[in-house]
PDB file of C-alpha atoms in Angstrom:
ATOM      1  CA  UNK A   1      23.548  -8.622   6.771  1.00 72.00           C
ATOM      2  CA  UNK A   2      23.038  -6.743   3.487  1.00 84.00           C
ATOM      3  CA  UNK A   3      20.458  -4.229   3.068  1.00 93.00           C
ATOM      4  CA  UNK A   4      18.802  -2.902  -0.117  1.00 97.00           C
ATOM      5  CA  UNK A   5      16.895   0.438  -0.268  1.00 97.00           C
ATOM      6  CA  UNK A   6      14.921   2.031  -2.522  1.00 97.00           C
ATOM      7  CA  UNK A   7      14.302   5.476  -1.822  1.00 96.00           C
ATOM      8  CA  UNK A   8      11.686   6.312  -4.158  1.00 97.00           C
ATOM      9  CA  UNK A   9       7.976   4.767  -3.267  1.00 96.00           C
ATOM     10  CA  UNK A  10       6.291   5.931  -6.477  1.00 97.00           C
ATOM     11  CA  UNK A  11       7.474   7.371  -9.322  1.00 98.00           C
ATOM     12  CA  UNK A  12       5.669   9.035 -12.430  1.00 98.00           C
ATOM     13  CA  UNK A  13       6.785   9.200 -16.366  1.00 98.00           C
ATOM     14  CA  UNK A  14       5.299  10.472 -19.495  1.00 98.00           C
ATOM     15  CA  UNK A  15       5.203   8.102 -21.933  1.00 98.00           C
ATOM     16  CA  UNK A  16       8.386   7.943 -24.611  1.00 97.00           C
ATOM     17  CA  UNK A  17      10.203   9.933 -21.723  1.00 98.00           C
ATOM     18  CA  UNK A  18      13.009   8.046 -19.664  1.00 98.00           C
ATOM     19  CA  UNK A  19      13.057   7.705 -15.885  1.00 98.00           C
ATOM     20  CA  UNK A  20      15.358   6.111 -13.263  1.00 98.00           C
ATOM     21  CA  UNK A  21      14.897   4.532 -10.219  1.00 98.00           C
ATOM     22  CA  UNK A  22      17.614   4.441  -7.523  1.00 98.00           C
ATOM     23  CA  UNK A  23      18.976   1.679  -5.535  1.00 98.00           C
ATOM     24  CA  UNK A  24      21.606   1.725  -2.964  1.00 98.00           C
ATOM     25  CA  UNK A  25      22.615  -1.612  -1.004  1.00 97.00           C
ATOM     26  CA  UNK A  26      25.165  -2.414   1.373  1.00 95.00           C
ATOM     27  CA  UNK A  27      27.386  -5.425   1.556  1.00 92.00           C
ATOM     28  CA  UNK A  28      30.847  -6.524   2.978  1.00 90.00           C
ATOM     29  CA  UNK A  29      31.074  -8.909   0.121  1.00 89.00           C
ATOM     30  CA  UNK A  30      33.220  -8.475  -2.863  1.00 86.00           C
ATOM     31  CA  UNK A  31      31.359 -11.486  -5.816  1.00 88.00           C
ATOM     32  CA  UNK A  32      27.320 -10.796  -5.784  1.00 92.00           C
ATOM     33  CA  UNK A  33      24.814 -10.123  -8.054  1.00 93.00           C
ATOM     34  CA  UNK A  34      21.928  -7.041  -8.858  1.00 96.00           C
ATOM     35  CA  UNK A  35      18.572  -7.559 -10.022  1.00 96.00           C
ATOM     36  CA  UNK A  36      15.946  -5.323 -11.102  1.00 97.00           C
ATOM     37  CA  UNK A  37      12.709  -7.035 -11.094  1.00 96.00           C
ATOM     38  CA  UNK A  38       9.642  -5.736 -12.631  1.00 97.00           C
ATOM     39  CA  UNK A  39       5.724  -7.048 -10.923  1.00 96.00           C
ATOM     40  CA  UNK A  40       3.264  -6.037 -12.884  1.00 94.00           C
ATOM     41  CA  UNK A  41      -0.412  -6.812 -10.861  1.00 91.00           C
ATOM     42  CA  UNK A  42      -0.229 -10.159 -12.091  1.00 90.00           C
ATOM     43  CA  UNK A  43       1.956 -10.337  -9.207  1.00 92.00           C
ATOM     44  CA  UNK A  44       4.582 -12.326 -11.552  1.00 92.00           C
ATOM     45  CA  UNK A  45       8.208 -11.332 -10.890  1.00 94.00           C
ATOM     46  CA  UNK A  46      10.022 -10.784 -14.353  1.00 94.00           C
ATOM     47  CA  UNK A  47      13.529 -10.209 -14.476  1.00 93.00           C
ATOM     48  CA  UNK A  48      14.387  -7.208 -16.168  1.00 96.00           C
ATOM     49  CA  UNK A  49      18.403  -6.854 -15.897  1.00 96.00           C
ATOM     50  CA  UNK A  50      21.571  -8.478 -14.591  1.00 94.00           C
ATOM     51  CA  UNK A  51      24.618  -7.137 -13.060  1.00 95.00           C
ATOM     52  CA  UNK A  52      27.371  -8.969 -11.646  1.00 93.00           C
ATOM     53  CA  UNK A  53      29.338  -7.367  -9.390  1.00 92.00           C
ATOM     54  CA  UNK A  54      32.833  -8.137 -10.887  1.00 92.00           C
ATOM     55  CA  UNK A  55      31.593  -6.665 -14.440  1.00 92.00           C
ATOM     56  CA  UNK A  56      32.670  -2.653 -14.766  1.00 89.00           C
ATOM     57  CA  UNK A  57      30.590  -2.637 -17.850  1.00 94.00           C
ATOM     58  CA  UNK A  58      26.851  -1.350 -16.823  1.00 96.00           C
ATOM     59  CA  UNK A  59      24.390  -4.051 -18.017  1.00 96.00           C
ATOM     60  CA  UNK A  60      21.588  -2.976 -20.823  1.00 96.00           C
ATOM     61  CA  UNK A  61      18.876  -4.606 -22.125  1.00 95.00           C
ATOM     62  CA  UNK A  62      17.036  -2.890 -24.750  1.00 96.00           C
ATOM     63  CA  UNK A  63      15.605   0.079 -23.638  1.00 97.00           C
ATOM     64  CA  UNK A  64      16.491  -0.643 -20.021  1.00 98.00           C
ATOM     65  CA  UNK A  65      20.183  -0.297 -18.561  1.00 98.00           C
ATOM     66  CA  UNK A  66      21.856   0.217 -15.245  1.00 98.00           C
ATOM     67  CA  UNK A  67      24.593   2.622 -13.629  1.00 97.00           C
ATOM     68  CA  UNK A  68      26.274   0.301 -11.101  1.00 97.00           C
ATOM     69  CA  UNK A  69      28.635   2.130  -9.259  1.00 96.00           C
ATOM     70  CA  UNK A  70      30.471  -0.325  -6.856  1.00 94.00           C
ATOM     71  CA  UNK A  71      31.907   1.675  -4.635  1.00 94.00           C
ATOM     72  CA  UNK A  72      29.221   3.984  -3.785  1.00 96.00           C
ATOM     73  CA  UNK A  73      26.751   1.062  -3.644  1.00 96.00           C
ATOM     74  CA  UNK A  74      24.624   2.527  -5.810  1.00 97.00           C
ATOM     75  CA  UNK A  75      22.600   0.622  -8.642  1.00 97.00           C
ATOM     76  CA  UNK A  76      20.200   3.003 -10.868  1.00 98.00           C
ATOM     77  CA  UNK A  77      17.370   1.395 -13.233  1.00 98.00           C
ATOM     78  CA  UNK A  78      17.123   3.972 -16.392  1.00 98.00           C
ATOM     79  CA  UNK A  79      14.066   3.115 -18.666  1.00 98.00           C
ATOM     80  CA  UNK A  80      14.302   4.885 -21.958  1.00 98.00           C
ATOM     81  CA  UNK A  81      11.073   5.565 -24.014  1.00 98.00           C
ATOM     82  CA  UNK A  82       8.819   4.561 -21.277  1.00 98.00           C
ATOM     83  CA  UNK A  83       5.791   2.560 -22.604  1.00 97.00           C
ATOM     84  CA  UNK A  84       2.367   2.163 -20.668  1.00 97.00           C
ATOM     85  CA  UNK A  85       3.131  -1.462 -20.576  1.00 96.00           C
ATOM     86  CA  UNK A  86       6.249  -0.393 -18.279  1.00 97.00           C
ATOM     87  CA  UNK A  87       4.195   0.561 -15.331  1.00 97.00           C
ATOM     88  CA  UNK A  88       4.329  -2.111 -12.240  1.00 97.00           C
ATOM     89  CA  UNK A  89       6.553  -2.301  -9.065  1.00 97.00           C
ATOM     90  CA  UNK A  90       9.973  -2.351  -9.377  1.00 98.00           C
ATOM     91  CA  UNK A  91      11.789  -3.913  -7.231  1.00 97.00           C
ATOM     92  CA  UNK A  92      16.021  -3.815  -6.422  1.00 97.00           C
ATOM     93  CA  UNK A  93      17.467  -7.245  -5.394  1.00 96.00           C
ATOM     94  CA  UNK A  94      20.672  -8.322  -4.194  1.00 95.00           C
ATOM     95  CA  UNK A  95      21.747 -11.709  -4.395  1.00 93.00           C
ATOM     96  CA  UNK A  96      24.743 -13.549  -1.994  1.00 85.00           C
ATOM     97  CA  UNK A  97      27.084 -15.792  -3.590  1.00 78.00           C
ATOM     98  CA  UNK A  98      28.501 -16.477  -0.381  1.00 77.00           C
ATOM     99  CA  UNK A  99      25.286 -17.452   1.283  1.00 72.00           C
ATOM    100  CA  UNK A 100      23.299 -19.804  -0.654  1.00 71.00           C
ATOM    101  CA  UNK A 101      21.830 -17.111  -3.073  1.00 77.00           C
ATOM    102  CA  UNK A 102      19.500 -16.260  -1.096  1.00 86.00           C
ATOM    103  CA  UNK A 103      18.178 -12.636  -2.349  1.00 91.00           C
ATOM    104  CA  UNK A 104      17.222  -9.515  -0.170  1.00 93.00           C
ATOM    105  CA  UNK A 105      15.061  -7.556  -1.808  1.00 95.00           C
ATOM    106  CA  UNK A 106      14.637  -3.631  -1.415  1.00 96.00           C
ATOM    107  CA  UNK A 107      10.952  -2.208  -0.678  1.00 96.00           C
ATOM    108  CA  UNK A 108       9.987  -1.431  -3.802  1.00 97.00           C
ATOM    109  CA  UNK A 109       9.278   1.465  -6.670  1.00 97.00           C
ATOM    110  CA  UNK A 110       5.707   1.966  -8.244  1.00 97.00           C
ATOM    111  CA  UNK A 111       6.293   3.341 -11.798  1.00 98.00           C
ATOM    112  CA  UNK A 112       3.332   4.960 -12.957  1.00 98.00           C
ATOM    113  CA  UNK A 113       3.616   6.098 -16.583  1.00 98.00           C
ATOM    114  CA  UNK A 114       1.109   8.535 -18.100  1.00 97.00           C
ATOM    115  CA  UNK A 115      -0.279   8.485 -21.637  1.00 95.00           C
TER     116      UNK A 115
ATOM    117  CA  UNK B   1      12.696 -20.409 -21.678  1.00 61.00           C
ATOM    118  CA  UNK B   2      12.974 -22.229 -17.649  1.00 63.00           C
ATOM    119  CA  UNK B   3       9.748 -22.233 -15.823  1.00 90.00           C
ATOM    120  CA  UNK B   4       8.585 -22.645 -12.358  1.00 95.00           C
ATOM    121  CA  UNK B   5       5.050 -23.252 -11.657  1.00 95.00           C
ATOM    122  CA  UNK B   6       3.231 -23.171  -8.463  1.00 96.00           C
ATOM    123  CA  UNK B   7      -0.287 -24.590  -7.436  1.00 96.00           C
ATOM    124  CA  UNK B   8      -2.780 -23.409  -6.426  1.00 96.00           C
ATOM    125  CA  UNK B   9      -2.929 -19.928  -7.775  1.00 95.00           C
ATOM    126  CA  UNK B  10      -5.120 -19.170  -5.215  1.00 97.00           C
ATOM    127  CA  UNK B  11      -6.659 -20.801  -2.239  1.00 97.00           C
ATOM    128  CA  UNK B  12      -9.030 -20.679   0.918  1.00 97.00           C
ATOM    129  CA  UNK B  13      -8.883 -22.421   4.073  1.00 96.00           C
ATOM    130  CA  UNK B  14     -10.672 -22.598   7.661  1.00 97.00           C
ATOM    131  CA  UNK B  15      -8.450 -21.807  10.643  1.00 97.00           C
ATOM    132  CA  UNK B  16      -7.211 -24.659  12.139  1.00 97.00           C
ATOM    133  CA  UNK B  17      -6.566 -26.560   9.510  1.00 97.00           C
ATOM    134  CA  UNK B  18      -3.385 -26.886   6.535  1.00 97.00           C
ATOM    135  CA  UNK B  19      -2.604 -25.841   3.706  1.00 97.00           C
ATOM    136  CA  UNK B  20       0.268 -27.675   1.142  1.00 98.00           C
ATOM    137  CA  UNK B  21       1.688 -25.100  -1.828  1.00 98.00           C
ATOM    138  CA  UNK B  22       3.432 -26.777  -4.263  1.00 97.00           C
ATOM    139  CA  UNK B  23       6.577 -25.020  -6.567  1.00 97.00           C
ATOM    140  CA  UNK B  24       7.575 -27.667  -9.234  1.00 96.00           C
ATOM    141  CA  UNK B  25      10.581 -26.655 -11.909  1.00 95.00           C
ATOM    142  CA  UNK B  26       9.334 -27.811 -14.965  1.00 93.00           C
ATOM    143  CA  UNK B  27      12.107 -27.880 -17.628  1.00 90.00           C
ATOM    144  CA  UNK B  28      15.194 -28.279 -14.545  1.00 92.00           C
ATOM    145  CA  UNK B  29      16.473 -29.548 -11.575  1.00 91.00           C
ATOM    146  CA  UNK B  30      16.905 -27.667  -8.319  1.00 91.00           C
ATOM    147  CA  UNK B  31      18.511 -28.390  -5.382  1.00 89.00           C
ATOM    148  CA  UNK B  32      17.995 -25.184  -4.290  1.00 92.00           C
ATOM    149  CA  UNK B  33      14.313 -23.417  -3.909  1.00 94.00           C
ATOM    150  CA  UNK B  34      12.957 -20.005  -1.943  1.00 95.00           C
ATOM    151  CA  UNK B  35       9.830 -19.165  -0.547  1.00 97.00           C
ATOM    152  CA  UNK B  36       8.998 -15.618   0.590  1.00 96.00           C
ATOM    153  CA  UNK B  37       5.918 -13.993   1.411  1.00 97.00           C
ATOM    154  CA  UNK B  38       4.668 -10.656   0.021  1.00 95.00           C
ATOM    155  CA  UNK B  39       2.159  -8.516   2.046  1.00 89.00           C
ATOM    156  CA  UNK B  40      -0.027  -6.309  -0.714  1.00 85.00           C
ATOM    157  CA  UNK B  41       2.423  -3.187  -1.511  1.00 84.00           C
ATOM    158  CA  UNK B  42       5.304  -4.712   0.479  1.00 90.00           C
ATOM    159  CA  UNK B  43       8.699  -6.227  -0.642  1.00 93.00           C
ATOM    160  CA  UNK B  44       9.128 -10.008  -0.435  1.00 94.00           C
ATOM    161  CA  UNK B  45      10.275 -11.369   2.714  1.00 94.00           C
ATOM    162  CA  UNK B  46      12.598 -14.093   2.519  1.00 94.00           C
ATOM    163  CA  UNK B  47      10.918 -16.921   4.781  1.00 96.00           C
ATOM    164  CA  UNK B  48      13.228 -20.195   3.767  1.00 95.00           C
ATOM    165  CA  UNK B  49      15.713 -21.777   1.761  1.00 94.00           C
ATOM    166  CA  UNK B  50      14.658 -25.271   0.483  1.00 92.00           C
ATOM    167  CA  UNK B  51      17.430 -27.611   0.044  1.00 89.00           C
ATOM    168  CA  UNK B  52      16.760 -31.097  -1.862  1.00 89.00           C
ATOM    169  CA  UNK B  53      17.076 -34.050   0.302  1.00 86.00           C
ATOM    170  CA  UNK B  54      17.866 -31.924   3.419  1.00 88.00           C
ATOM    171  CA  UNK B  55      16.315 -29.745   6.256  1.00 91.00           C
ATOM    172  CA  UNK B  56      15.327 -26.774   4.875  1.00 93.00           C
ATOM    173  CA  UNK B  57      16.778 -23.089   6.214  1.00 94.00           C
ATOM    174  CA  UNK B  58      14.695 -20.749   8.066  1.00 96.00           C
ATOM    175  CA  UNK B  59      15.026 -16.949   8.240  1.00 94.00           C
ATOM    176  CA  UNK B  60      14.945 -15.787  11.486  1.00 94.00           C
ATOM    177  CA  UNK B  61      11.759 -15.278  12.747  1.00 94.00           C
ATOM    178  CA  UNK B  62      10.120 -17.838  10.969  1.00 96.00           C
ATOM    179  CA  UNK B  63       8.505 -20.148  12.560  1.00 95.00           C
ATOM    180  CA  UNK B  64       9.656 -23.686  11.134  1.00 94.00           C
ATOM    181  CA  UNK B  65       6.878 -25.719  12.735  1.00 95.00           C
ATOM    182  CA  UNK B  66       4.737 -23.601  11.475  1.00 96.00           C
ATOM    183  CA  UNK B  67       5.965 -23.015   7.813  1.00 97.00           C
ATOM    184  CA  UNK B  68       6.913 -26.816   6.698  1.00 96.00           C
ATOM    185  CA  UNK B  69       8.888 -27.048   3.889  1.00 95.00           C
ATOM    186  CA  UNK B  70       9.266 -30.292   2.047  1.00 93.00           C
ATOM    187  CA  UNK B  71      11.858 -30.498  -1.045  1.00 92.00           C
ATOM    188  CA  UNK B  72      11.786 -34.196  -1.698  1.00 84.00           C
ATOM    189  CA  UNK B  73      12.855 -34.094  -5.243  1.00 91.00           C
ATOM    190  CA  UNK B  74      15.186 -32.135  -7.763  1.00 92.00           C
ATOM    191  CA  UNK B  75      11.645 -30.424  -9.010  1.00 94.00           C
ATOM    192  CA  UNK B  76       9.593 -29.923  -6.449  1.00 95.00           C
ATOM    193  CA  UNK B  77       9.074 -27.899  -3.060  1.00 96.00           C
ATOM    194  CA  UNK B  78       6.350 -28.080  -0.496  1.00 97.00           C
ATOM    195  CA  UNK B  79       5.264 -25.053   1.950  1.00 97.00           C
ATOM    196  CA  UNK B  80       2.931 -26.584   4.645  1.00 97.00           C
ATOM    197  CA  UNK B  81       0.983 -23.762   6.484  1.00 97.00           C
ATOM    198  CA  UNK B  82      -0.172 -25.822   9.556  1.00 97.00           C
ATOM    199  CA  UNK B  83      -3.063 -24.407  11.754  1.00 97.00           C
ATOM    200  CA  UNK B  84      -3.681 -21.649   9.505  1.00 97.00           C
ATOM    201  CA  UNK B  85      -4.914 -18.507  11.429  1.00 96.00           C
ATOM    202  CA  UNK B  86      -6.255 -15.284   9.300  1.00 96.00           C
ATOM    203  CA  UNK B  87      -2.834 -13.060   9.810  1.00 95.00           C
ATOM    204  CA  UNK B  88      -1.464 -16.009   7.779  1.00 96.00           C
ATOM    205  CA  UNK B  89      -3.230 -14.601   4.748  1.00 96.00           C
ATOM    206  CA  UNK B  90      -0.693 -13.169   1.856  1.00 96.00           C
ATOM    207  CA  UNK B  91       0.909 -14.173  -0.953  1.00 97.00           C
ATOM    208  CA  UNK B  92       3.946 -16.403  -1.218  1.00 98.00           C
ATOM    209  CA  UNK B  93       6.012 -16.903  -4.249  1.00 97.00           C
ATOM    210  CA  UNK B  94       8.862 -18.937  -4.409  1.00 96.00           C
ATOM    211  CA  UNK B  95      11.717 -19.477  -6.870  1.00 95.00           C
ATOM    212  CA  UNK B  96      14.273 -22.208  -7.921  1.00 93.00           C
ATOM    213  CA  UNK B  97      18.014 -21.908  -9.191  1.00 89.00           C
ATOM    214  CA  UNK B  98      18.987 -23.506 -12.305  1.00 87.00           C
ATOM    215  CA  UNK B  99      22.607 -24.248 -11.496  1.00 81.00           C
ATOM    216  CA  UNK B 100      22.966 -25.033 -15.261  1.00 83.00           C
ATOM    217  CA  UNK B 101      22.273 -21.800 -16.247  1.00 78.00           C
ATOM    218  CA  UNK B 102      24.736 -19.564 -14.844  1.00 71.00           C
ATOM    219  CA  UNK B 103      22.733 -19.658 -11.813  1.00 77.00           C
ATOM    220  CA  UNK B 104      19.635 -17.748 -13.267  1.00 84.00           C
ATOM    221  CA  UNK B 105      16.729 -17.846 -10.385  1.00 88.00           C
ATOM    222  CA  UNK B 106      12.985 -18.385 -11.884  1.00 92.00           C
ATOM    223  CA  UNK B 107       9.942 -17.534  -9.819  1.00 94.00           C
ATOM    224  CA  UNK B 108       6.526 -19.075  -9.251  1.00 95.00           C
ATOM    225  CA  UNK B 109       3.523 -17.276 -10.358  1.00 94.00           C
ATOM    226  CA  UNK B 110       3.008 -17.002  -6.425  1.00 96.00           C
ATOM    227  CA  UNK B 111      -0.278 -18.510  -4.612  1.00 97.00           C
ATOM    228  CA  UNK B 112      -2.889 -16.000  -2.541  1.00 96.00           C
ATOM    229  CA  UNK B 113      -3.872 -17.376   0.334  1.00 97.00           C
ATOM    230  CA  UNK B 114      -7.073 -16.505   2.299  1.00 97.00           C
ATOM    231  CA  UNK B 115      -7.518 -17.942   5.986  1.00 97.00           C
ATOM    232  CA  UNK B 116     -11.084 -17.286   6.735  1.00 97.00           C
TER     233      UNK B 116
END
């Protein structure tokens, strides 16, 4: 079964500063995908990057972008010029081609980002 | 952009008795749906896959008589809590896959609810 873990429970930036969370997952599959999913107290889940697993390139959206690094298992969030609007829970995901998509999801970061 | 809605936002029961969620696609069709449950300041748990026009797929652990899930059409997915007891309270979001859109998942705006 794949696991996802996210090490860091809380984590604290000033604002315009850039932070990362860390995600690590494990897998014996070879074609999946990575999320990063942002929940603001709304409790809506908004997707906030991408990353297939057969892509080398590291996936960016604006001022968020990722550091997959496939063989180490290891899927960072970077958030450049943090904005108060970018505090929620983040969470890691990890979705199976091979079995359904269904996604596991890791336990969670709370970014806190201070004005 | 894709949507998926779910009703209600929020609702209250007695124990005993059921409750129906509802997650409808509104702008796509999917055969293939998710509900999970989220305890407050926990990770969602994965409790089902809903397939259209067949039994749905329980994670282990889950109880299935329990938890019915309904996906009678391309757009919509039922979650049945029957005999709702108070440690059933949480909040359960599910999502659909567009299959025309590389696969993209959308999720619900999730439902609270309250077994009192």
């Amino acid at each position: 079964a794949q696991t996802v873990t996210q090490s860091q429970p809380e984590m604290s930036v000033q604002e315009a500063e850039t932070v990362t969370l860390s995600c690590t997952y494990d897998t014996s599959e070879s074609d999946y995908y990575l999320f990063w999913y942002k929940q603001p107290p709304s409790r809506q889940m908004i997707l906030v990057i991408r990353q297939e697993a057969y892509k080398q390139q590291n996936a960016t959206e604006n001022r968020f972008s990722v550091n997959f690094q496939k063989a180490a298992k290891s899927f960072s969030l970077k958030i450049s010029d943090s904005q108060l609007g970018d505090a929620a829970m983040y969470f890691c995901a990890y979705r199976s081609e091979a079995n359904a998509g269904k996604s596991t999801f890791g336990d969670g970061t709370t970014l806190t980002v201070k004005p | 952009g894709a949507v998926v809605s779910q009703h209600p936002s929020r609702v209250i029961c007695k124990s005993g008795t059921s409750v129906k969620i509802e997650c409808r696609s509104l702008d796509f069709q999917a055969t293939t749906m998710f509900w999970y449950r989220q305890f407050p300041k926990q990770s969602l748990m994965l409790m089902a896959t809903s397939n259209e026009g067949s039994k749905a797929t329980y994670e282990q652990g889950v109880e299935k008589d329990k938890f019915l899930i309904n996906h009678a059409s391309l757009t919509l997915s039922t979650l049945t809590v029957t005999s709702a007891h108070p440690e059933d309270s949480s909040f359960y979001i599910c999502s659909a896959r567009d299959e025309e859109q590389w696969d993209t998942i959308y999720f619900g705006e999730g439902s609270w609810l309250t077994v009192v």
